[in-house]
Amino acid sequence: MPERLNQFLTANNLTWTSYPLRENYPTLKEGERAVLGYFPGRTEASQAFEKIKAMGFEIAQLEPVKRNGLRHNLEDDHPSFSEYRMVGDYPFMVTVVTENERAPEVTRVMEDNGGYV
């Protein structure tokens, strides 16, 4: 953890919680790839998601992305902590598991709908 962040947490009586990975965490099979696309709005993300589902991809999900792993928003307390933001201008994510060969096809749909891959 960066020292500046550690100092801030200590000074404000906050703690950082790390959760262990689940034992049965999903893994990709050989020849598979996960494609992650970040979108500026739910509309763009939904359009890409629906097109991808219509293409026959079964493992796909759309979800909002949390700004950070803390329960407390660091930016509200001190502007210098804005660098710890995770999302920025792309608060929605579409995740697709596909064969390596179809990854460019999924990427193109995401980018055509305003996504950042």
mmCIF file of N, CA and C in Angstrom:
data_model
loop_
_atom_site.group_PDB
_atom_site.id
_atom_site.type_symbol
_atom_site.label_atom_id
_atom_site.label_comp_id
_atom_site.label_asym_id
_atom_site.label_seq_id
_atom_site.Cartn_x
_atom_site.Cartn_y
_atom_site.Cartn_z
ATOM 1 N N MET A 1 0.844 -1.164 0.000
ATOM 2 C CA MET A 1 0.000 0.000 0.000
ATOM 3 C C MET A 1 0.898 1.239 0.000
ATOM 4 N N PRO A 2 0.604 2.235 -0.844
ATOM 5 C CA PRO A 2 1.412 3.450 -0.862
ATOM 6 C C PRO A 2 1.413 4.126 0.509
ATOM 7 N N GLU A 3 2.549 4.673 0.885
ATOM 8 C CA GLU A 3 2.711 5.278 2.213
ATOM 9 C C GLU A 3 1.725 6.426 2.436
ATOM 10 N N ARG A 4 1.493 7.238 1.403
ATOM 11 C CA ARG A 4 0.561 8.357 1.533
ATOM 12 C C ARG A 4 -0.846 7.871 1.881
ATOM 13 N N LEU A 5 -1.252 6.795 1.245
ATOM 14 C CA LEU A 5 -2.570 6.232 1.525
ATOM 15 C C LEU A 5 -2.615 5.673 2.942
ATOM 16 N N ASN A 6 -1.562 4.995 3.351
ATOM 17 C CA ASN A 6 -1.487 4.439 4.699
ATOM 18 C C ASN A 6 -1.580 5.557 5.746
ATOM 19 N N GLN A 7 -0.879 6.664 5.520
ATOM 20 C CA GLN A 7 -0.916 7.796 6.449
ATOM 21 C C GLN A 7 -2.321 8.392 6.541
ATOM 22 N N PHE A 8 -2.958 8.519 5.390
ATOM 23 C CA PHE A 8 -4.315 9.062 5.367
ATOM 24 C C PHE A 8 -5.280 8.167 6.143
ATOM 25 N N LEU A 9 -5.202 6.874 5.900
ATOM 26 C CA LEU A 9 -6.085 5.938 6.596
ATOM 27 C C LEU A 9 -5.873 6.001 8.104
ATOM 28 N N THR A 10 -4.610 6.029 8.526
ATOM 29 C CA THR A 10 -4.285 6.088 9.951
ATOM 30 C C THR A 10 -4.789 7.390 10.570
ATOM 31 N N ALA A 11 -4.549 8.512 9.903
ATOM 32 C CA ALA A 11 -4.955 9.820 10.424
ATOM 33 C C ALA A 11 -6.469 9.946 10.561
ATOM 34 N N ASN A 12 -7.209 9.240 9.723
ATOM 35 C CA ASN A 12 -8.665 9.334 9.746
ATOM 36 C C ASN A 12 -9.330 8.122 10.392
ATOM 37 N N ASN A 13 -8.513 7.328 11.078
ATOM 38 C CA ASN A 13 -9.008 6.153 11.792
ATOM 39 C C ASN A 13 -9.798 5.214 10.875
ATOM 40 N N LEU A 14 -9.262 4.990 9.673
ATOM 41 C CA LEU A 14 -9.875 4.089 8.703
ATOM 42 C C LEU A 14 -8.999 2.859 8.541
ATOM 43 N N THR A 15 -9.587 1.796 8.066
ATOM 44 C CA THR A 15 -8.815 0.580 7.804
ATOM 45 C C THR A 15 -9.063 0.117 6.379
ATOM 46 N N TRP A 16 -8.131 -0.621 5.863
ATOM 47 C CA TRP A 16 -8.215 -1.214 4.534
ATOM 48 C C TRP A 16 -8.491 -2.692 4.736
ATOM 49 N N THR A 17 -9.530 -3.184 4.099
ATOM 50 C CA THR A 17 -9.887 -4.587 4.254
ATOM 51 C C THR A 17 -9.621 -5.323 2.959
ATOM 52 N N SER A 18 -8.865 -6.393 3.045
ATOM 53 C CA SER A 18 -8.638 -7.257 1.890
ATOM 54 C C SER A 18 -9.381 -8.559 2.137
ATOM 55 N N TYR A 19 -10.085 -8.991 1.134
ATOM 56 C CA TYR A 19 -10.825 -10.237 1.259
ATOM 57 C C TYR A 19 -10.100 -11.329 0.484
ATOM 58 N N PRO A 20 -10.005 -12.533 1.046
ATOM 59 C CA PRO A 20 -9.334 -13.624 0.332
ATOM 60 C C PRO A 20 -10.145 -14.042 -0.891
ATOM 61 N N LEU A 21 -9.443 -14.537 -1.892
ATOM 62 C CA LEU A 21 -10.126 -15.040 -3.077
ATOM 63 C C LEU A 21 -10.928 -16.278 -2.717
ATOM 64 N N ARG A 22 -12.019 -16.457 -3.403
ATOM 65 C CA ARG A 22 -12.820 -17.660 -3.185
ATOM 66 C C ARG A 22 -12.025 -18.869 -3.657
ATOM 67 N N GLU A 23 -12.244 -19.991 -2.996
ATOM 68 C CA GLU A 23 -11.528 -21.206 -3.384
ATOM 69 C C GLU A 23 -11.937 -21.682 -4.767
ATOM 70 N N ASN A 24 -13.190 -21.533 -5.097
ATOM 71 C CA ASN A 24 -13.687 -21.997 -6.391
ATOM 72 C C ASN A 24 -13.794 -20.843 -7.383
ATOM 73 N N TYR A 25 -12.803 -19.999 -7.376
ATOM 74 C CA TYR A 25 -12.801 -18.849 -8.267
ATOM 75 C C TYR A 25 -12.785 -19.344 -9.712
ATOM 76 N N PRO A 26 -13.658 -18.805 -10.570
ATOM 77 C CA PRO A 26 -13.706 -19.306 -11.948
ATOM 78 C C PRO A 26 -12.391 -19.058 -12.689
ATOM 79 N N THR A 27 -12.015 -20.000 -13.500
ATOM 80 C CA THR A 27 -10.797 -19.866 -14.300
ATOM 81 C C THR A 27 -11.136 -20.073 -15.766
ATOM 82 N N LEU A 28 -10.317 -19.495 -16.615
ATOM 83 C CA LEU A 28 -10.509 -19.669 -18.048
ATOM 84 C C LEU A 28 -9.916 -20.998 -18.486
ATOM 85 N N LYS A 29 -10.579 -21.614 -19.436
ATOM 86 C CA LYS A 29 -10.061 -22.852 -20.004
ATOM 87 C C LYS A 29 -9.028 -22.499 -21.069
ATOM 88 N N GLU A 30 -8.225 -23.469 -21.431
ATOM 89 C CA GLU A 30 -7.241 -23.241 -22.486
ATOM 90 C C GLU A 30 -7.970 -22.841 -23.766
ATOM 91 N N GLY A 31 -7.479 -21.782 -24.398
ATOM 92 C CA GLY A 31 -8.092 -21.289 -25.626
ATOM 93 C C GLY A 31 -9.195 -20.267 -25.395
ATOM 94 N N GLU A 32 -9.466 -19.940 -24.129
ATOM 95 C CA GLU A 32 -10.479 -18.933 -23.814
ATOM 96 C C GLU A 32 -9.816 -17.624 -23.398
ATOM 97 N N ARG A 33 -10.571 -16.566 -23.534
ATOM 98 C CA ARG A 33 -10.091 -15.241 -23.153
ATOM 99 C C ARG A 33 -11.260 -14.446 -22.573
ATOM 100 N N ALA A 34 -10.976 -13.642 -21.586
ATOM 101 C CA ALA A 34 -11.980 -12.722 -21.050
ATOM 102 C C ALA A 34 -11.734 -11.352 -21.675
ATOM 103 N N VAL A 35 -12.772 -10.782 -22.228
ATOM 104 C CA VAL A 35 -12.685 -9.449 -22.817
ATOM 105 C C VAL A 35 -13.488 -8.516 -21.914
ATOM 106 N N LEU A 36 -12.836 -7.456 -21.433
ATOM 107 C CA LEU A 36 -13.484 -6.493 -20.538
ATOM 108 C C LEU A 36 -13.596 -5.158 -21.245
ATOM 109 N N GLY A 37 -14.805 -4.652 -21.330
ATOM 110 C CA GLY A 37 -15.047 -3.357 -21.943
ATOM 111 C C GLY A 37 -15.657 -2.406 -20.933
ATOM 112 N N TYR A 38 -15.111 -1.200 -20.843
ATOM 113 C CA TYR A 38 -15.597 -0.179 -19.911
ATOM 114 C C TYR A 38 -16.359 0.875 -20.706
ATOM 115 N N PHE A 39 -17.515 1.305 -20.180
ATOM 116 C CA PHE A 39 -18.411 2.182 -20.917
ATOM 117 C C PHE A 39 -18.762 3.436 -20.119
ATOM 118 N N PRO A 40 -18.990 4.562 -20.838
ATOM 119 C CA PRO A 40 -19.300 5.819 -20.164
ATOM 120 C C PRO A 40 -20.712 5.871 -19.589
ATOM 121 N N GLY A 41 -21.601 5.011 -20.053
ATOM 122 C CA GLY A 41 -22.974 5.024 -19.547
ATOM 123 C C GLY A 41 -23.631 3.666 -19.673
ATOM 124 N N ARG A 42 -24.725 3.503 -18.937
ATOM 125 C CA ARG A 42 -25.449 2.233 -18.968
ATOM 126 C C ARG A 42 -26.036 1.967 -20.355
ATOM 127 N N THR A 43 -26.478 3.004 -21.061
ATOM 128 C CA THR A 43 -27.076 2.823 -22.385
ATOM 129 C C THR A 43 -26.089 2.175 -23.344
ATOM 130 N N GLU A 44 -24.879 2.713 -23.413
ATOM 131 C CA GLU A 44 -23.858 2.157 -24.306
ATOM 132 C C GLU A 44 -23.496 0.732 -23.907
ATOM 133 N N ALA A 45 -23.344 0.518 -22.602
ATOM 134 C CA ALA A 45 -22.996 -0.819 -22.111
ATOM 135 C C ALA A 45 -24.105 -1.813 -22.432
ATOM 136 N N SER A 46 -25.353 -1.407 -22.252
ATOM 137 C CA SER A 46 -26.490 -2.291 -22.530
ATOM 138 C C SER A 46 -26.588 -2.630 -24.007
ATOM 139 N N GLN A 47 -26.339 -1.644 -24.863
ATOM 140 C CA GLN A 47 -26.380 -1.901 -26.305
ATOM 141 C C GLN A 47 -25.329 -2.928 -26.698
ATOM 142 N N ALA A 48 -24.113 -2.755 -26.208
ATOM 143 C CA ALA A 48 -23.046 -3.713 -26.516
ATOM 144 C C ALA A 48 -23.387 -5.085 -25.949
ATOM 145 N N PHE A 49 -23.868 -5.127 -24.714
ATOM 146 C CA PHE A 49 -24.211 -6.383 -24.055
ATOM 147 C C PHE A 49 -25.275 -7.141 -24.848
ATOM 148 N N GLU A 50 -26.332 -6.451 -25.266
ATOM 149 C CA GLU A 50 -27.410 -7.106 -26.015
ATOM 150 C C GLU A 50 -26.918 -7.636 -27.360
ATOM 151 N N LYS A 51 -26.072 -6.877 -28.044
ATOM 152 C CA LYS A 51 -25.522 -7.343 -29.323
ATOM 153 C C LYS A 51 -24.646 -8.573 -29.122
ATOM 154 N N ILE A 52 -23.849 -8.561 -28.065
ATOM 155 C CA ILE A 52 -22.959 -9.691 -27.778
ATOM 156 C C ILE A 52 -23.774 -10.931 -27.435
ATOM 157 N N LYS A 53 -24.815 -10.773 -26.624
ATOM 158 C CA LYS A 53 -25.678 -11.913 -26.288
ATOM 159 C C LYS A 53 -26.354 -12.458 -27.552
ATOM 160 N N ALA A 54 -26.780 -11.559 -28.452
ATOM 161 C CA ALA A 54 -27.429 -11.973 -29.700
ATOM 162 C C ALA A 54 -26.470 -12.731 -30.614
ATOM 163 N N MET A 55 -25.173 -12.523 -30.423
ATOM 164 C CA MET A 55 -24.162 -13.229 -31.221
ATOM 165 C C MET A 55 -23.929 -14.646 -30.694
ATOM 166 N N GLY A 56 -24.599 -15.005 -29.600
ATOM 167 C CA GLY A 56 -24.499 -16.362 -29.083
ATOM 168 C C GLY A 56 -23.548 -16.564 -27.920
ATOM 169 N N PHE A 57 -23.013 -15.504 -27.371
ATOM 170 C CA PHE A 57 -22.103 -15.649 -26.232
ATOM 171 C C PHE A 57 -22.922 -15.890 -24.968
ATOM 172 N N GLU A 58 -22.625 -16.981 -24.290
ATOM 173 C CA GLU A 58 -23.392 -17.353 -23.101
ATOM 174 C C GLU A 58 -22.814 -16.769 -21.820
ATOM 175 N N ILE A 59 -21.502 -16.624 -21.768
ATOM 176 C CA ILE A 59 -20.878 -16.085 -20.558
ATOM 177 C C ILE A 59 -20.569 -14.617 -20.801
ATOM 178 N N ALA A 60 -21.522 -13.781 -20.405
ATOM 179 C CA ALA A 60 -21.379 -12.334 -20.553
ATOM 180 C C ALA A 60 -22.137 -11.681 -19.414
ATOM 181 N N GLN A 61 -21.595 -10.591 -18.909
ATOM 182 C CA GLN A 61 -22.296 -9.867 -17.848
ATOM 183 C C GLN A 61 -22.039 -8.381 -17.963
ATOM 184 N N LEU A 62 -23.002 -7.607 -17.480
ATOM 185 C CA LEU A 62 -22.914 -6.152 -17.442
ATOM 186 C C LEU A 62 -23.073 -5.757 -15.986
ATOM 187 N N GLU A 63 -22.166 -4.906 -15.501
ATOM 188 C CA GLU A 63 -22.265 -4.478 -14.111
ATOM 189 C C GLU A 63 -21.612 -3.118 -13.914
ATOM 190 N N PRO A 64 -22.102 -2.363 -12.928
ATOM 191 C CA PRO A 64 -21.425 -1.110 -12.588
ATOM 192 C C PRO A 64 -20.115 -1.430 -11.880
ATOM 193 N N VAL A 65 -19.139 -0.565 -12.061
ATOM 194 C CA VAL A 65 -17.831 -0.762 -11.445
ATOM 195 C C VAL A 65 -17.726 0.174 -10.255
ATOM 196 N N LYS A 66 -17.332 -0.361 -9.111
ATOM 197 C CA LYS A 66 -17.168 0.462 -7.915
ATOM 198 C C LYS A 66 -15.934 1.336 -8.069
ATOM 199 N N ARG A 67 -15.991 2.508 -7.493
ATOM 200 C CA ARG A 67 -14.885 3.455 -7.614
ATOM 201 C C ARG A 67 -13.648 3.016 -6.871
ATOM 202 N N ASN A 68 -13.797 2.376 -5.730
ATOM 203 C CA ASN A 68 -12.619 1.946 -4.988
ATOM 204 C C ASN A 68 -13.009 0.866 -3.999
ATOM 205 N N GLY A 69 -12.021 0.254 -3.412
ATOM 206 C CA GLY A 69 -12.274 -0.831 -2.485
ATOM 207 C C GLY A 69 -12.536 -0.385 -1.062
ATOM 208 N N LEU A 70 -12.539 0.904 -0.839
ATOM 209 C CA LEU A 70 -12.761 1.426 0.509
ATOM 210 C C LEU A 70 -14.236 1.747 0.712
ATOM 211 N N ARG A 71 -14.673 1.677 1.933
ATOM 212 C CA ARG A 71 -16.044 2.066 2.249
ATOM 213 C C ARG A 71 -16.158 3.585 2.340
ATOM 214 N N HIS A 72 -15.049 4.263 2.452
ATOM 215 C CA HIS A 72 -15.008 5.707 2.626
ATOM 216 C C HIS A 72 -14.421 6.319 1.359
ATOM 217 N N ASN A 73 -15.036 7.359 0.822
ATOM 218 C CA ASN A 73 -14.558 7.983 -0.406
ATOM 219 C C ASN A 73 -13.401 8.931 -0.098
ATOM 220 N N LEU A 74 -12.205 8.556 -0.520
ATOM 221 C CA LEU A 74 -11.012 9.355 -0.243
ATOM 222 C C LEU A 74 -11.071 10.738 -0.876
ATOM 223 N N GLU A 75 -11.668 10.852 -2.058
ATOM 224 C CA GLU A 75 -11.703 12.138 -2.740
ATOM 225 C C GLU A 75 -12.486 13.185 -1.957
ATOM 226 N N ASP A 76 -13.472 12.748 -1.193
ATOM 227 C CA ASP A 76 -14.252 13.701 -0.412
ATOM 228 C C ASP A 76 -13.401 14.374 0.653
ATOM 229 N N ASP A 77 -12.366 13.702 1.114
ATOM 230 C CA ASP A 77 -11.531 14.236 2.181
ATOM 231 C C ASP A 77 -10.340 15.032 1.678
ATOM 232 N N HIS A 78 -9.745 14.575 0.608
ATOM 233 C CA HIS A 78 -8.534 15.246 0.145
ATOM 234 C C HIS A 78 -8.381 15.048 -1.359
ATOM 235 N N PRO A 79 -8.301 16.139 -2.138
ATOM 236 C CA PRO A 79 -8.229 16.025 -3.592
ATOM 237 C C PRO A 79 -7.009 15.270 -4.105
ATOM 238 N N SER A 80 -5.930 15.210 -3.344
ATOM 239 C CA SER A 80 -4.738 14.520 -3.834
ATOM 240 C C SER A 80 -4.948 13.015 -3.934
ATOM 241 N N PHE A 81 -6.030 12.506 -3.346
ATOM 242 C CA PHE A 81 -6.283 11.074 -3.402
ATOM 243 C C PHE A 81 -7.130 10.679 -4.601
ATOM 244 N N SER A 82 -7.409 11.622 -5.496
ATOM 245 C CA SER A 82 -8.207 11.304 -6.678
ATOM 246 C C SER A 82 -7.513 10.285 -7.564
ATOM 247 N N GLU A 83 -6.186 10.174 -7.465
ATOM 248 C CA GLU A 83 -5.455 9.204 -8.285
ATOM 249 C C GLU A 83 -5.816 7.764 -7.933
ATOM 250 N N TYR A 84 -6.462 7.553 -6.790
ATOM 251 C CA TYR A 84 -6.824 6.198 -6.395
ATOM 252 C C TYR A 84 -8.171 5.769 -6.949
ATOM 253 N N ARG A 85 -8.784 6.628 -7.749
ATOM 254 C CA ARG A 85 -10.037 6.246 -8.401
ATOM 255 C C ARG A 85 -9.759 5.112 -9.366
ATOM 256 N N MET A 86 -10.705 4.217 -9.493
ATOM 257 C CA MET A 86 -10.527 3.078 -10.385
ATOM 258 C C MET A 86 -11.336 3.216 -11.663
ATOM 259 N N VAL A 87 -12.397 4.003 -11.650
ATOM 260 C CA VAL A 87 -13.334 3.998 -12.747
ATOM 261 C C VAL A 87 -13.187 5.189 -13.670
ATOM 262 N N GLY A 88 -13.113 6.371 -13.135
ATOM 263 C CA GLY A 88 -13.034 7.552 -13.969
ATOM 264 C C GLY A 88 -14.328 7.771 -14.720
ATOM 265 N N ASP A 89 -14.226 7.938 -16.028
ATOM 266 C CA ASP A 89 -15.386 8.245 -16.853
ATOM 267 C C ASP A 89 -16.052 7.012 -17.434
ATOM 268 N N TYR A 90 -15.685 5.835 -17.002
ATOM 269 C CA TYR A 90 -16.230 4.592 -17.549
ATOM 270 C C TYR A 90 -16.768 3.699 -16.424
ATOM 271 N N PRO A 91 -17.935 4.044 -15.859
ATOM 272 C CA PRO A 91 -18.423 3.332 -14.679
ATOM 273 C C PRO A 91 -19.174 2.026 -14.933
ATOM 274 N N PHE A 92 -19.292 1.583 -16.186
ATOM 275 C CA PHE A 92 -19.977 0.321 -16.469
ATOM 276 C C PHE A 92 -19.048 -0.618 -17.220
ATOM 277 N N MET A 93 -19.122 -1.895 -16.871
ATOM 278 C CA MET A 93 -18.226 -2.879 -17.474
ATOM 279 C C MET A 93 -19.033 -4.042 -18.044
ATOM 280 N N VAL A 94 -18.665 -4.439 -19.249
ATOM 281 C CA VAL A 94 -19.204 -5.650 -19.861
ATOM 282 C C VAL A 94 -18.055 -6.637 -19.941
ATOM 283 N N THR A 95 -18.275 -7.832 -19.409
ATOM 284 C CA THR A 95 -17.267 -8.886 -19.422
ATOM 285 C C THR A 95 -17.796 -10.044 -20.248
ATOM 286 N N VAL A 96 -16.969 -10.549 -21.151
ATOM 287 C CA VAL A 96 -17.360 -11.672 -22.002
ATOM 288 C C VAL A 96 -16.241 -12.698 -22.002
ATOM 289 N N VAL A 97 -16.608 -13.958 -21.836
ATOM 290 C CA VAL A 97 -15.647 -15.048 -21.985
ATOM 291 C C VAL A 97 -15.877 -15.643 -23.363
ATOM 292 N N THR A 98 -14.812 -15.722 -24.140
ATOM 293 C CA THR A 98 -14.913 -16.187 -25.516
ATOM 294 C C THR A 98 -13.692 -17.001 -25.904
ATOM 295 N N GLU A 99 -13.810 -17.680 -27.024
ATOM 296 C CA GLU A 99 -12.641 -18.357 -27.582
ATOM 297 C C GLU A 99 -11.687 -17.279 -28.092
ATOM 298 N N ASN A 100 -10.400 -17.584 -28.064
ATOM 299 C CA ASN A 100 -9.398 -16.611 -28.522
ATOM 300 C C ASN A 100 -9.724 -16.059 -29.904
ATOM 301 N N GLU A 101 -10.222 -16.922 -30.789
ATOM 302 C CA GLU A 101 -10.472 -16.517 -32.175
ATOM 303 C C GLU A 101 -11.584 -15.479 -32.290
ATOM 304 N N ARG A 102 -12.523 -15.468 -31.348
ATOM 305 C CA ARG A 102 -13.659 -14.541 -31.434
ATOM 306 C C ARG A 102 -13.453 -13.269 -30.615
ATOM 307 N N ALA A 103 -12.334 -13.166 -29.921
ATOM 308 C CA ALA A 103 -12.069 -11.979 -29.100
ATOM 309 C C ALA A 103 -12.080 -10.682 -29.920
ATOM 310 N N PRO A 104 -11.474 -10.653 -31.123
ATOM 311 C CA PRO A 104 -11.520 -9.412 -31.906
ATOM 312 C C PRO A 104 -12.948 -8.996 -32.283
ATOM 313 N N GLU A 105 -13.805 -9.969 -32.511
ATOM 314 C CA GLU A 105 -15.206 -9.698 -32.842
ATOM 315 C C GLU A 105 -15.921 -9.021 -31.655
ATOM 316 N N VAL A 106 -15.698 -9.545 -30.464
ATOM 317 C CA VAL A 106 -16.287 -8.968 -29.254
ATOM 318 C C VAL A 106 -15.722 -7.570 -29.015
ATOM 319 N N THR A 107 -14.422 -7.423 -29.173
ATOM 320 C CA THR A 107 -13.765 -6.128 -28.988
ATOM 321 C C THR A 107 -14.360 -5.087 -29.928
ATOM 322 N N ARG A 108 -14.571 -5.457 -31.176
ATOM 323 C CA ARG A 108 -15.123 -4.529 -32.164
ATOM 324 C C ARG A 108 -16.527 -4.062 -31.750
ATOM 325 N N VAL A 109 -17.374 -4.990 -31.286
ATOM 326 C CA VAL A 109 -18.726 -4.615 -30.852
ATOM 327 C C VAL A 109 -18.651 -3.638 -29.681
ATOM 328 N N MET A 110 -17.770 -3.917 -28.731
ATOM 329 C CA MET A 110 -17.629 -3.026 -27.576
ATOM 330 C C MET A 110 -17.171 -1.636 -28.004
ATOM 331 N N GLU A 111 -16.149 -1.578 -28.837
ATOM 332 C CA GLU A 111 -15.624 -0.284 -29.282
ATOM 333 C C GLU A 111 -16.638 0.471 -30.137
ATOM 334 N N ASP A 112 -17.380 -0.248 -30.989
ATOM 335 C CA ASP A 112 -18.397 0.391 -31.826
ATOM 336 C C ASP A 112 -19.527 1.005 -31.001
ATOM 337 N N ASN A 113 -19.678 0.544 -29.775
ATOM 338 C CA ASN A 113 -20.726 1.064 -28.898
ATOM 339 C C ASN A 113 -20.176 1.988 -27.816
ATOM 340 N N GLY A 114 -18.982 2.518 -28.032
ATOM 341 C CA GLY A 114 -18.423 3.511 -27.122
ATOM 342 C C GLY A 114 -17.598 2.961 -25.984
ATOM 343 N N GLY A 115 -17.280 1.675 -26.040
ATOM 344 C CA GLY A 115 -16.515 1.065 -24.962
ATOM 345 C C GLY A 115 -15.017 1.224 -25.122
ATOM 346 N N TYR A 116 -14.329 1.136 -24.006
ATOM 347 C CA TYR A 116 -12.867 1.149 -23.959
ATOM 348 C C TYR A 116 -12.437 -0.247 -23.533
ATOM 349 N N VAL A 117 -11.690 -0.935 -24.414
ATOM 350 C CA VAL A 117 -11.290 -2.325 -24.149
ATOM 351 C C VAL A 117 -9.820 -2.364 -23.801
#
